[in-house]
Tab-separated table of C-alpha atoms in Angstrom:
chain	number	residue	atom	x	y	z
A	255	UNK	CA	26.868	8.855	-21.941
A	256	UNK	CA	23.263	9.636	-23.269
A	257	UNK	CA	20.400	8.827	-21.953
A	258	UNK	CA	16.864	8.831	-22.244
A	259	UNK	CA	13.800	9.859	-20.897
A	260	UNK	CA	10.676	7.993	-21.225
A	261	UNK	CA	7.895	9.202	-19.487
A	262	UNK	CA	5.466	7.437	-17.331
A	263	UNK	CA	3.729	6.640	-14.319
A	264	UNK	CA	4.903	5.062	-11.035
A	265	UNK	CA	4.028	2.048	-10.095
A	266	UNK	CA	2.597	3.717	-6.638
A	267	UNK	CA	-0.595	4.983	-8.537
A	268	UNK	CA	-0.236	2.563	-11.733
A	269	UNK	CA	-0.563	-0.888	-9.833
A	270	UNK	CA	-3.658	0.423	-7.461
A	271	UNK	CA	-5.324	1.821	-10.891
A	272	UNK	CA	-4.667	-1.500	-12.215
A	273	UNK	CA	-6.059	-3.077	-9.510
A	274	UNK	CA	-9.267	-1.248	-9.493
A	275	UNK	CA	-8.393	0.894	-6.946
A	276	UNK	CA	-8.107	4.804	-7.264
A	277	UNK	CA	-5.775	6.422	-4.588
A	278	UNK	CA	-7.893	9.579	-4.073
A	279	UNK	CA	-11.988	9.110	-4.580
A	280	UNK	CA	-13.950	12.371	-3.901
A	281	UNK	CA	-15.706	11.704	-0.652
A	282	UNK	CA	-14.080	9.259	0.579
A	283	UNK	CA	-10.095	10.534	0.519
A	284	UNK	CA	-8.731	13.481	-0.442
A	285	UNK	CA	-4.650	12.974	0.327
A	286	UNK	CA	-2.520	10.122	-0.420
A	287	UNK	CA	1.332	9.771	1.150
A	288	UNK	CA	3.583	7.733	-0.624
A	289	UNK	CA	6.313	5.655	1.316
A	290	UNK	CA	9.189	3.551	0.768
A	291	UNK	CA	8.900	-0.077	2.655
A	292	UNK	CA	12.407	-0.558	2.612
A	293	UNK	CA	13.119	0.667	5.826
A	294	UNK	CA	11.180	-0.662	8.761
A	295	UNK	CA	9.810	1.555	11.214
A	296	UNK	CA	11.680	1.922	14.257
A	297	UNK	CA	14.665	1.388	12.353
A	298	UNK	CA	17.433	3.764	12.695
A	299	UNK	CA	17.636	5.035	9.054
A	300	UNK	CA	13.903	5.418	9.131
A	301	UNK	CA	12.772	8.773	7.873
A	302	UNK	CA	9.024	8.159	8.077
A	303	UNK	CA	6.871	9.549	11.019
A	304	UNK	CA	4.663	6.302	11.095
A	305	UNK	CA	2.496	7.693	14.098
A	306	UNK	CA	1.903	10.760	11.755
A	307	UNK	CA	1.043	8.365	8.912
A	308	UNK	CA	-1.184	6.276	11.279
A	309	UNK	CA	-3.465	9.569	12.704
A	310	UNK	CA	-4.569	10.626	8.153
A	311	UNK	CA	-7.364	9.851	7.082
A	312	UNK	CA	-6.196	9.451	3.517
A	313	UNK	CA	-4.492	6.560	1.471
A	314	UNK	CA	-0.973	5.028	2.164
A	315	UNK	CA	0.734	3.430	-0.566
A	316	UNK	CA	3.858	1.307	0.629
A	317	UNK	CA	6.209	0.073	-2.071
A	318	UNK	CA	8.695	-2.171	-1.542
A	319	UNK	CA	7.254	-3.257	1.804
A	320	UNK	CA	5.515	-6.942	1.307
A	321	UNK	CA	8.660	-8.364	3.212
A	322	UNK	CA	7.964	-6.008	6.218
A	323	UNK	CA	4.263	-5.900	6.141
A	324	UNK	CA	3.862	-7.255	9.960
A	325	UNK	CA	5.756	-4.286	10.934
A	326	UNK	CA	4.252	-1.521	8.847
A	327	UNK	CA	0.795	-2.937	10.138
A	328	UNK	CA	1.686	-2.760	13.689
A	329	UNK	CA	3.341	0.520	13.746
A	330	UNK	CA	0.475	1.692	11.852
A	331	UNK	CA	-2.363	0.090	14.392
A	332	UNK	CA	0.303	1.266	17.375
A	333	UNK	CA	-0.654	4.634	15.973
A	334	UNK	CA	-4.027	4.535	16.522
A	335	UNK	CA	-5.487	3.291	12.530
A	336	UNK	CA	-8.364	1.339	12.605
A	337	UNK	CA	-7.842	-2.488	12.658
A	338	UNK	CA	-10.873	-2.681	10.099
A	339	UNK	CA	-8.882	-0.464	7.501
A	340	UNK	CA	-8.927	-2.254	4.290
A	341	UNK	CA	-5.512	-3.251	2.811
A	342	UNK	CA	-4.987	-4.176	-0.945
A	343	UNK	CA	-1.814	-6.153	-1.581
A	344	UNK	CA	-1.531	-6.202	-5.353
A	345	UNK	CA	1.435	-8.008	-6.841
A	346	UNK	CA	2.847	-8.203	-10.260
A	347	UNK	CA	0.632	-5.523	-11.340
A	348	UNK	CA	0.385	-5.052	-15.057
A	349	UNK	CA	1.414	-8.860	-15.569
A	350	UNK	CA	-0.519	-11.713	-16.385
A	351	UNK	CA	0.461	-13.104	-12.734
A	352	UNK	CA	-1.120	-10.068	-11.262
A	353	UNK	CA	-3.266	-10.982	-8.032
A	354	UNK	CA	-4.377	-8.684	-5.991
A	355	UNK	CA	-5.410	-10.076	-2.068
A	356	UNK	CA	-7.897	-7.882	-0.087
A	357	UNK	CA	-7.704	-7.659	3.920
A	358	UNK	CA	-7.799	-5.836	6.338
A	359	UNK	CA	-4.564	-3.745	8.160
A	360	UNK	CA	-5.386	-6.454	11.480
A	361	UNK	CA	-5.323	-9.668	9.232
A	362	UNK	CA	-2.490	-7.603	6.164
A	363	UNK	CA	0.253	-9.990	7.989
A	364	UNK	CA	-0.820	-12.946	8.040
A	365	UNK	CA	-3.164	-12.980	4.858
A	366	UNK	CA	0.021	-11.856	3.344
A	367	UNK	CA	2.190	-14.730	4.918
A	368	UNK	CA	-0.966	-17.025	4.291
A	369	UNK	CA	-0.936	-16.062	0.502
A	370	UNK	CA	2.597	-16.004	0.115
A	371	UNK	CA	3.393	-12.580	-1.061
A	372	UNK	CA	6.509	-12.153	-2.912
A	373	UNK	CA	7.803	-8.481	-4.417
A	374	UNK	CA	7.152	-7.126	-6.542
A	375	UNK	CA	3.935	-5.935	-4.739
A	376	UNK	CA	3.078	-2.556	-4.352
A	377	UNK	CA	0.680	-2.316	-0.206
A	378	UNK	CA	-2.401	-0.165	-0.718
A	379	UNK	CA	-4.076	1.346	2.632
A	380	UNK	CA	-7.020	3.174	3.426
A	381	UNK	CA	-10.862	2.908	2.259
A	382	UNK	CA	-10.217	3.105	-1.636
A	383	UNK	CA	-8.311	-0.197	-0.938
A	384	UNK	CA	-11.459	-1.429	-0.733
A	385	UNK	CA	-12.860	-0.617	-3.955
A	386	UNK	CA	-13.560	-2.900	-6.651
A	387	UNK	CA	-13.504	-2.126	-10.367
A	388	UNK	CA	-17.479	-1.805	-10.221
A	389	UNK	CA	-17.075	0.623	-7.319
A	390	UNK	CA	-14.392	3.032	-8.551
């Protein structure tokens, strides 16, 4: 069967661009991690260190996580990250419908619940997330 390849961008740097938001800014973050939401942590299949991910400095990017973000929050805060963190939840990026909810990683849960997230979404955190377009 053929197939083909169109190339692109994922939606882990795409949606946060979209959003305003760049995932590495020069003074303020130099890494950025990447992780799949679809797992929580403490789960058995997890594969992600979340007490690593908790003790960077840099951006996390969760996809697939808006369902889970209570528990990504608190394994993150368990782990020592700041409370104040800001936290970008940007769903539907790219569409008309895109909205994009700033919070902090303390108040991600509930502004999330509050707001009624629904996938897609992609969860941006770390201080870029709190970038605007006129600060990016």
């Amino acid at each position: 069967m053929p197939v083909t390849v169109v190339p692109g961008i994922s939606s882990s740097i795409s949606a946060p661009a979209l959003a305003g938001i760049p995932v590495t800014h020069r003074g303020v973050t130099h890494e950025v991690v990447i992780a799949s939401g679809h797992v929580p942590p403490g789960h058995p299949d997890s594969l992600t260190d979340w007490a690593a991910l908790a003790r960077l400095r840099g951006t996390i990017v969760l996809m697939m996580a808006v369902e889970r973000v209570d528990a990504f929050a608190t394994a993150l805060l368990d782990g020592g990250r700041a409370g104040s963190t800001p936290v970008a939840l940007i769903e539907n990026a790219s569409l008309p419908s895109q909205r994009v909810l700033r919070t902090t990683l303390a108040e991600a849960a509930q502004t999330a619940t509050e707001q009624q997230l629904k996938p897609p979404a992609i969860v941006v955190i770390g201080d870029v997330a709190g970038f605007t377009d006129a600060a990016s």
